[in-house]
Every structure is written in C-alpha cells, then in structure tokens.
Amino acid sequence: MASMGVGRAAAVLTAAGVLFASGASPHLRGQDLEVLPRGNACVTGRVIDRASGGTVPSAIVELLFAVDSVSFQEVMTDADGRFFIDRVSEDEFFVRLTSLG
C-alpha cells in the first residue's frame, strides 16, 4: 500500500452509549493518568484508505481528550481494518489515525 498522507484515511465510527457529551473533562492529569475514569461506552469502526477504498490493517487508532489532547486509549486495527475501544468515559474526544505504509 502507498504511504498514507494526512486526509487519505477515513474511519467509520459508531458509539454506544453517551460518548461525545459536552462539559468539562473529568479526567486526571500528570502522575494520575493511569487512573483515568472508565465508562460504559465503546467506539468501534473500520479504517479505510480514502484513495484506494481498501481497509488499513495495523493502523493505530487513538482517542484523545478534546479539552487538552491527552491520550485516553489507543488500539491497533485488525487485518480487516476494524477496531474496538471499550470502557470509554463520557467526554469529548479527537480521534488520531496513524499508519505506516
């Protein structure tokens, strides 16, 4: 697969529960990052190369808190470009996709 530049991949995301709720971020900072709050929501999806329409295996999908871009959790896509992140807290997030190719 050709190298993916910015904007060449798209993720199809679905959320179960209240994931993108407004309000202040309740997470902790600094030395307390290992005790980030966990919730009942999940984020699932599939990463697809926009140019080819093919799936993107082994891509890193990372949820970042929207308020300060601190990483909440990251996972790797499977061979079909699918990913699953569970126990997501109620908050607003950015999604960062990273893939070498």
CSV table of N, CA, C and O in Angstrom, one decimal:
chain,number,residue,atom,x,y,z
A,1,MET,N,0.8,-1.2,0.0
A,1,MET,CA,0.0,0.0,0.0
A,1,MET,C,0.9,1.2,0.0
A,1,MET,O,1.9,1.3,0.7
A,2,ALA,N,0.5,2.3,-0.7
A,2,ALA,CA,1.2,3.5,-0.7
A,2,ALA,C,1.2,4.2,0.6
A,2,ALA,O,0.3,4.0,1.4
A,3,SER,N,2.2,5.1,0.9
A,3,SER,CA,2.2,5.8,2.1
A,3,SER,C,1.0,6.7,2.2
A,3,SER,O,0.5,7.3,1.3
A,4,MET,N,0.4,6.7,3.4
A,4,MET,CA,-0.8,7.5,3.7
A,4,MET,C,-0.4,8.9,4.2
A,4,MET,O,0.2,9.0,5.2
A,5,GLY,N,-0.9,9.9,3.5
A,5,GLY,CA,-0.7,11.2,3.9
A,5,GLY,C,-1.9,11.7,4.8
A,5,GLY,O,-2.8,11.0,4.9
A,6,VAL,N,-1.8,12.9,5.2
A,6,VAL,CA,-2.9,13.5,6.0
A,6,VAL,C,-4.1,13.5,5.2
A,6,VAL,O,-4.1,14.0,4.0
A,7,GLY,N,-5.2,13.1,5.7
A,7,GLY,CA,-6.5,13.2,5.0
A,7,GLY,C,-6.8,12.0,4.0
A,7,GLY,O,-7.8,12.0,3.4
A,8,ARG,N,-5.9,11.0,3.9
A,8,ARG,CA,-6.0,9.9,3.0
A,8,ARG,C,-6.8,8.8,3.6
A,8,ARG,O,-7.2,7.9,2.9
A,9,ALA,N,-7.0,8.7,4.9
A,9,ALA,CA,-7.7,7.7,5.6
A,9,ALA,C,-8.9,8.2,6.2
A,9,ALA,O,-8.9,9.4,6.6
A,10,ALA,N,-9.9,7.4,6.3
A,10,ALA,CA,-11.1,7.8,7.0
A,10,ALA,C,-11.5,6.6,7.9
A,10,ALA,O,-11.3,5.5,7.6
A,11,ALA,N,-12.1,7.0,9.0
A,11,ALA,CA,-12.6,6.0,10.0
A,11,ALA,C,-14.1,6.1,10.0
A,11,ALA,O,-14.6,7.2,10.1
A,12,VAL,N,-14.7,4.9,10.0
A,12,VAL,CA,-16.2,4.9,10.2
A,12,VAL,C,-16.3,4.5,11.7
A,12,VAL,O,-16.0,3.5,12.1
A,13,LEU,N,-16.9,5.5,12.4
A,13,LEU,CA,-17.0,5.3,13.9
A,13,LEU,C,-18.5,5.1,14.3
A,13,LEU,O,-19.3,5.9,13.8
A,14,THR,N,-18.7,4.3,15.2
A,14,THR,CA,-20.0,4.2,15.9
A,14,THR,C,-19.8,4.2,17.4
A,14,THR,O,-18.8,3.7,17.8
A,15,ALA,N,-20.7,4.9,18.1
A,15,ALA,CA,-20.6,4.9,19.5
A,15,ALA,C,-21.8,4.3,20.2
A,15,ALA,O,-22.9,4.5,19.8
A,16,ALA,N,-21.5,3.5,21.2
A,16,ALA,CA,-22.6,3.0,22.0
A,16,ALA,C,-22.6,3.8,23.3
A,16,ALA,O,-21.6,3.9,23.9
A,17,GLY,N,-23.7,4.2,23.8
A,17,GLY,CA,-23.8,5.0,25.0
A,17,GLY,C,-23.6,6.5,24.7
A,17,GLY,O,-23.5,6.9,23.5
A,18,VAL,N,-23.4,7.2,25.7
A,18,VAL,CA,-23.1,8.7,25.5
A,18,VAL,C,-21.6,8.9,25.5
A,18,VAL,O,-21.0,8.8,26.5
A,19,LEU,N,-21.1,9.1,24.3
A,19,LEU,CA,-19.6,9.2,24.2
A,19,LEU,C,-19.2,10.7,24.1
A,19,LEU,O,-18.3,11.1,24.7
A,20,PHE,N,-19.9,11.4,23.2
A,20,PHE,CA,-19.5,12.8,22.9
A,20,PHE,C,-20.3,13.8,23.7
A,20,PHE,O,-21.0,14.6,23.1
A,21,ALA,N,-20.3,13.7,25.0
A,21,ALA,CA,-21.2,14.6,25.8
A,21,ALA,C,-20.4,15.9,26.0
A,21,ALA,O,-19.2,15.9,26.1
A,22,SER,N,-21.1,17.0,26.1
A,22,SER,CA,-20.4,18.2,26.3
A,22,SER,C,-20.2,18.4,27.8
A,22,SER,O,-20.8,17.7,28.7
A,23,GLY,N,-19.3,19.3,28.1
A,23,GLY,CA,-19.0,19.6,29.5
A,23,GLY,C,-17.5,19.5,29.8
A,23,GLY,O,-16.7,19.1,28.9
A,24,ALA,N,-17.1,19.8,31.0
A,24,ALA,CA,-15.7,19.8,31.3
A,24,ALA,C,-15.2,18.4,31.4
A,24,ALA,O,-15.9,17.5,31.8
A,25,SER,N,-13.9,18.2,31.0
A,25,SER,CA,-13.3,16.9,31.1
A,25,SER,C,-13.0,16.5,32.6
A,25,SER,O,-12.4,17.2,33.3
A,26,PRO,N,-13.5,15.3,33.0
A,26,PRO,CA,-13.3,14.9,34.4
A,26,PRO,C,-12.0,14.2,34.6
A,26,PRO,O,-11.8,13.7,35.7
A,27,HIS,N,-11.2,14.0,33.6
A,27,HIS,CA,-10.0,13.1,33.8
A,27,HIS,C,-8.9,13.8,34.6
A,27,HIS,O,-8.9,15.0,34.8
A,28,LEU,N,-8.0,12.9,35.1
A,28,LEU,CA,-6.9,13.4,35.9
A,28,LEU,C,-5.7,13.7,35.1
A,28,LEU,O,-5.6,13.3,33.9
A,29,ARG,N,-4.7,14.3,35.6
A,29,ARG,CA,-3.5,14.7,34.9
A,29,ARG,C,-2.2,14.2,35.6
A,29,ARG,O,-2.3,13.8,36.7
A,30,GLY,N,-1.1,14.4,34.9
A,30,GLY,CA,0.2,14.1,35.5
A,30,GLY,C,0.3,12.7,36.0
A,30,GLY,O,0.1,11.7,35.2
A,31,GLN,N,0.7,12.5,37.2
A,31,GLN,CA,1.0,11.2,37.8
A,31,GLN,C,-0.2,10.4,37.9
A,31,GLN,O,-0.2,9.2,38.1
A,32,ASP,N,-1.4,10.9,37.8
A,32,ASP,CA,-2.7,10.2,38.0
A,32,ASP,C,-3.3,9.7,36.7
A,32,ASP,O,-4.4,9.2,36.6
A,33,LEU,N,-2.5,9.8,35.5
A,33,LEU,CA,-3.0,9.3,34.3
A,33,LEU,C,-3.4,7.9,34.2
A,33,LEU,O,-4.3,7.5,33.5
A,34,GLU,N,-2.7,7.0,35.0
A,34,GLU,CA,-3.1,5.6,35.0
A,34,GLU,C,-4.4,5.3,35.6
A,34,GLU,O,-4.9,4.2,35.5
A,35,VAL,N,-5.1,6.3,36.3
A,35,VAL,CA,-6.4,6.0,36.9
A,35,VAL,C,-7.4,6.8,36.1
A,35,VAL,O,-8.4,7.4,36.7
A,36,LEU,N,-7.3,6.9,34.8
A,36,LEU,CA,-8.4,7.6,34.0
A,36,LEU,C,-9.7,7.0,34.3
A,36,LEU,O,-9.8,5.8,34.4
A,37,PRO,N,-10.8,7.8,34.3
A,37,PRO,CA,-12.1,7.2,34.5
A,37,PRO,C,-12.5,6.4,33.3
A,37,PRO,O,-12.2,6.7,32.2
A,38,ARG,N,-13.2,5.3,33.6
A,38,ARG,CA,-13.7,4.4,32.6
A,38,ARG,C,-15.2,4.4,32.6
A,38,ARG,O,-15.8,4.5,33.7
A,39,GLY,N,-15.8,4.3,31.5
A,39,GLY,CA,-17.3,4.4,31.4
A,39,GLY,C,-17.8,3.1,30.7
A,39,GLY,O,-17.2,2.1,30.6
A,40,ASN,N,-19.1,3.2,30.3
A,40,ASN,CA,-19.8,2.1,29.7
A,40,ASN,C,-19.9,2.2,28.2
A,40,ASN,O,-20.5,1.4,27.5
A,41,ALA,N,-19.4,3.3,27.6
A,41,ALA,CA,-19.5,3.4,26.1
A,41,ALA,C,-18.4,2.7,25.4
A,41,ALA,O,-17.4,2.3,26.0
A,42,CYS,N,-18.6,2.5,24.1
A,42,CYS,CA,-17.5,1.9,23.3
A,42,CYS,C,-17.5,2.6,21.9
A,42,CYS,O,-18.4,3.2,21.5
A,43,VAL,N,-16.3,2.6,21.3
A,43,VAL,CA,-16.1,3.1,20.0
A,43,VAL,C,-15.6,2.0,19.1
A,43,VAL,O,-14.7,1.3,19.4
A,44,THR,N,-16.3,1.8,18.0
A,44,THR,CA,-15.9,0.7,17.1
A,44,THR,C,-15.9,1.4,15.7
A,44,THR,O,-16.5,2.4,15.4
A,45,GLY,N,-15.1,0.8,14.8
A,45,GLY,CA,-15.1,1.3,13.5
A,45,GLY,C,-14.2,0.5,12.6
A,45,GLY,O,-13.6,-0.6,12.9
A,46,ARG,N,-14.0,1.1,11.4
A,46,ARG,CA,-13.1,0.4,10.4
A,46,ARG,C,-12.3,1.6,9.7
A,46,ARG,O,-12.9,2.6,9.3
A,47,VAL,N,-11.0,1.4,9.6
A,47,VAL,CA,-10.2,2.4,8.9
A,47,VAL,C,-10.1,2.0,7.4
A,47,VAL,O,-9.7,0.9,7.1
A,48,ILE,N,-10.4,3.0,6.6
A,48,ILE,CA,-10.4,2.8,5.1
A,48,ILE,C,-9.5,3.8,4.4
A,48,ILE,O,-9.6,5.0,4.7
A,49,ASP,N,-8.7,3.4,3.5
A,49,ASP,CA,-7.9,4.3,2.7
A,49,ASP,C,-8.8,5.0,1.7
A,49,ASP,O,-9.4,4.4,0.9
A,50,ARG,N,-8.8,6.3,1.8
A,50,ARG,CA,-9.8,7.1,1.0
A,50,ARG,C,-9.4,6.9,-0.5
A,50,ARG,O,-10.3,6.9,-1.3
A,51,ALA,N,-8.1,6.9,-0.8
A,51,ALA,CA,-7.7,6.8,-2.2
A,51,ALA,C,-8.1,5.5,-2.9
A,51,ALA,O,-8.6,5.4,-4.0
A,52,SER,N,-7.8,4.4,-2.2
A,52,SER,CA,-8.0,3.1,-2.8
A,52,SER,C,-9.3,2.4,-2.4
A,52,SER,O,-9.8,1.5,-3.1
A,53,GLY,N,-9.9,2.8,-1.3
A,53,GLY,CA,-11.1,2.2,-0.8
A,53,GLY,C,-10.8,0.9,0.0
A,53,GLY,O,-11.7,0.3,0.5
A,54,GLY,N,-9.5,0.5,0.1
A,54,GLY,CA,-9.2,-0.7,0.8
A,54,GLY,C,-9.1,-0.4,2.3
A,54,GLY,O,-8.9,0.8,2.8
A,55,THR,N,-9.1,-1.5,3.1
A,55,THR,CA,-9.0,-1.3,4.5
A,55,THR,C,-7.5,-1.1,4.9
A,55,THR,O,-6.6,-1.4,4.1
A,56,VAL,N,-7.3,-0.6,6.1
A,56,VAL,CA,-6.0,-0.3,6.6
A,56,VAL,C,-5.7,-1.1,7.8
A,56,VAL,O,-6.1,-0.8,9.0
A,57,PRO,N,-5.0,-2.3,7.6
A,57,PRO,CA,-4.7,-3.1,8.8
A,57,PRO,C,-3.5,-2.5,9.6
A,57,PRO,O,-2.7,-1.8,9.0
A,58,SER,N,-3.4,-2.9,10.8
A,58,SER,CA,-2.3,-2.5,11.7
A,58,SER,C,-2.2,-0.9,11.9
A,58,SER,O,-1.1,-0.5,12.2
A,59,ALA,N,-3.2,-0.2,11.7
A,59,ALA,CA,-3.2,1.2,11.9
A,59,ALA,C,-3.4,1.5,13.4
A,59,ALA,O,-4.1,0.7,14.1
A,60,ILE,N,-2.9,2.5,13.9
A,60,ILE,CA,-3.1,2.9,15.3
A,60,ILE,C,-4.3,3.9,15.4
A,60,ILE,O,-4.3,4.9,14.7
A,61,VAL,N,-5.3,3.6,16.2
A,61,VAL,CA,-6.5,4.5,16.4
A,61,VAL,C,-6.4,4.9,17.8
A,61,VAL,O,-6.3,4.1,18.8
A,62,GLU,N,-6.3,6.2,18.0
A,62,GLU,CA,-6.1,6.8,19.4
A,62,GLU,C,-7.2,7.8,19.7
A,62,GLU,O,-7.5,8.6,18.9
A,63,LEU,N,-7.8,7.6,20.9
A,63,LEU,CA,-8.7,8.6,21.4
A,63,LEU,C,-8.0,9.6,22.3
A,63,LEU,O,-7.2,9.2,23.2
A,64,LEU,N,-8.2,10.9,22.0
A,64,LEU,CA,-7.5,12.0,22.7
A,64,LEU,C,-8.6,12.9,23.3
A,64,LEU,O,-9.6,13.2,22.6
A,65,PHE,N,-8.5,13.3,24.6
A,65,PHE,CA,-9.4,14.2,25.2
A,65,PHE,C,-9.4,15.5,24.4
A,65,PHE,O,-8.4,16.1,24.1
A,66,ALA,N,-10.6,16.0,24.0
A,66,ALA,CA,-10.7,17.2,23.2
A,66,ALA,C,-10.2,18.4,23.9
A,66,ALA,O,-9.7,19.3,23.3
A,67,VAL,N,-10.3,18.5,25.2
A,67,VAL,CA,-10.0,19.6,26.0
A,67,VAL,C,-8.5,19.9,26.0
A,67,VAL,O,-8.1,21.1,26.1
A,68,ASP,N,-7.7,18.8,26.0
A,68,ASP,CA,-6.2,19.1,26.1
A,68,ASP,C,-5.4,18.1,25.3
A,68,ASP,O,-4.1,18.1,25.5
A,69,SER,N,-6.0,17.2,24.5
A,69,SER,CA,-5.3,16.3,23.7
A,69,SER,C,-4.5,15.2,24.4
A,69,SER,O,-3.6,14.6,23.9
A,70,VAL,N,-4.8,15.0,25.7
A,70,VAL,CA,-4.2,13.9,26.4
A,70,VAL,C,-4.8,12.6,25.9
A,70,VAL,O,-6.0,12.5,25.7
A,71,SER,N,-3.9,11.6,25.7
A,71,SER,CA,-4.4,10.3,25.2
A,71,SER,C,-5.2,9.6,26.2
A,71,SER,O,-4.9,9.4,27.4
A,72,PHE,N,-6.4,9.1,25.8
A,72,PHE,CA,-7.2,8.3,26.6
A,72,PHE,C,-6.9,6.8,26.4
A,72,PHE,O,-6.7,6.1,27.4
A,73,GLN,N,-6.9,6.4,25.2
A,73,GLN,CA,-6.5,5.0,24.9
A,73,GLN,C,-6.2,4.8,23.4
A,73,GLN,O,-6.7,5.6,22.6
A,74,GLU,N,-5.4,3.9,23.1
A,74,GLU,CA,-5.1,3.6,21.7
A,74,GLU,C,-5.1,2.1,21.4
A,74,GLU,O,-4.9,1.3,22.3
A,75,VAL,N,-5.6,1.7,20.2
A,75,VAL,CA,-5.6,0.3,19.8
A,75,VAL,C,-5.1,0.2,18.4
A,75,VAL,O,-5.0,1.2,17.7
A,76,MET,N,-4.8,-1.1,18.0
A,76,MET,CA,-4.4,-1.3,16.6
A,76,MET,C,-5.5,-2.0,15.8
A,76,MET,O,-6.2,-2.9,16.4
A,77,THR,N,-5.7,-1.6,14.6
A,77,THR,CA,-6.7,-2.3,13.8
A,77,THR,C,-6.3,-3.7,13.4
A,77,THR,O,-5.1,-4.0,13.4
A,78,ASP,N,-7.3,-4.5,13.2
A,78,ASP,CA,-7.0,-5.9,12.8
A,78,ASP,C,-6.8,-6.0,11.3
A,78,ASP,O,-6.7,-5.0,10.6
A,79,ALA,N,-6.7,-7.2,10.8
A,79,ALA,CA,-6.4,-7.5,9.4
A,79,ALA,C,-7.4,-6.9,8.4
A,79,ALA,O,-7.1,-6.6,7.3
A,80,ASP,N,-8.6,-6.6,8.9
A,80,ASP,CA,-9.7,-6.1,8.1
A,80,ASP,C,-9.9,-4.6,8.4
A,80,ASP,O,-10.9,-4.0,8.0
A,81,GLY,N,-8.9,-4.0,9.1
A,81,GLY,CA,-9.0,-2.5,9.4
A,81,GLY,C,-10.0,-2.2,10.5
A,81,GLY,O,-10.3,-1.0,10.8
A,82,ARG,N,-10.5,-3.2,11.2
A,82,ARG,CA,-11.5,-2.9,12.3
A,82,ARG,C,-10.8,-2.7,13.6
A,82,ARG,O,-9.8,-3.2,13.9
A,83,PHE,N,-11.5,-1.9,14.5
A,83,PHE,CA,-11.0,-1.7,15.8
A,83,PHE,C,-12.2,-1.6,16.8
A,83,PHE,O,-13.3,-1.3,16.4
A,84,PHE,N,-11.9,-1.7,18.1
A,84,PHE,CA,-12.8,-1.7,19.2
A,84,PHE,C,-12.2,-1.1,20.4
A,84,PHE,O,-11.1,-1.6,20.8
A,85,ILE,N,-12.8,-0.1,20.9
A,85,ILE,CA,-12.3,0.5,22.2
A,85,ILE,C,-13.5,0.5,23.2
A,85,ILE,O,-14.5,1.1,22.9
A,86,ASP,N,-13.3,-0.2,24.3
A,86,ASP,CA,-14.4,-0.3,25.2
A,86,ASP,C,-14.1,0.5,26.5
A,86,ASP,O,-13.0,1.1,26.7
A,87,ARG,N,-15.0,0.5,27.4
A,87,ARG,CA,-14.9,1.3,28.7
A,87,ARG,C,-14.5,2.7,28.5
A,87,ARG,O,-13.7,3.3,29.2
A,88,VAL,N,-15.2,3.4,27.5
A,88,VAL,CA,-14.9,4.8,27.2
A,88,VAL,C,-15.7,5.6,28.1
A,88,VAL,O,-16.9,5.4,28.2
A,89,SER,N,-15.1,6.6,28.7
A,89,SER,CA,-15.8,7.6,29.6
A,89,SER,C,-16.6,8.6,28.8
A,89,SER,O,-16.4,8.8,27.6
A,90,GLU,N,-17.6,9.2,29.4
A,90,GLU,CA,-18.4,10.2,28.8
A,90,GLU,C,-17.6,11.5,28.7
A,90,GLU,O,-17.2,12.0,29.7
A,91,ASP,N,-17.3,11.9,27.5
A,91,ASP,CA,-16.4,13.1,27.3
A,91,ASP,C,-16.4,13.4,25.8
A,91,ASP,O,-17.1,12.7,25.0
A,92,GLU,N,-15.7,14.4,25.4
A,92,GLU,CA,-15.5,14.7,24.0
A,92,GLU,C,-14.1,14.3,23.6
A,92,GLU,O,-13.1,14.6,24.4
A,93,PHE,N,-13.9,13.7,22.5
A,93,PHE,CA,-12.6,13.2,22.0
A,93,PHE,C,-12.3,13.6,20.6
A,93,PHE,O,-13.2,13.8,19.8
A,94,PHE,N,-11.0,13.6,20.3
A,94,PHE,CA,-10.5,13.6,19.0
A,94,PHE,C,-10.1,12.2,18.7
A,94,PHE,O,-9.7,11.5,19.6
A,95,VAL,N,-10.1,11.8,17.4
A,95,VAL,CA,-9.5,10.5,17.0
A,95,VAL,C,-8.3,10.8,16.1
A,95,VAL,O,-8.4,11.6,15.2
A,96,ARG,N,-7.2,10.1,16.5
A,96,ARG,CA,-6.0,10.3,15.7
A,96,ARG,C,-5.7,8.9,15.0
A,96,ARG,O,-5.7,7.9,15.7
A,97,LEU,N,-5.5,8.9,13.7
A,97,LEU,CA,-5.2,7.7,13.0
A,97,LEU,C,-3.7,7.8,12.5
A,97,LEU,O,-3.3,8.8,12.0
A,98,THR,N,-3.0,6.7,12.8
A,98,THR,CA,-1.6,6.6,12.3
A,98,THR,C,-1.4,5.3,11.6
A,98,THR,O,-1.7,4.3,12.1
A,99,SER,N,-0.7,5.4,10.4
A,99,SER,CA,-0.4,4.2,9.7
A,99,SER,C,0.8,4.4,8.9
A,99,SER,O,1.0,5.5,8.3
A,100,LEU,N,1.7,3.4,8.9
A,100,LEU,CA,2.9,3.5,8.1
A,100,LEU,C,2.6,2.7,6.8
A,100,LEU,O,1.9,1.6,6.9
A,101,GLY,N,3.1,3.1,5.7
A,101,GLY,CA,2.8,2.4,4.5
A,101,GLY,C,3.8,2.7,3.4
A,101,GLY,O,4.6,3.4,3.5
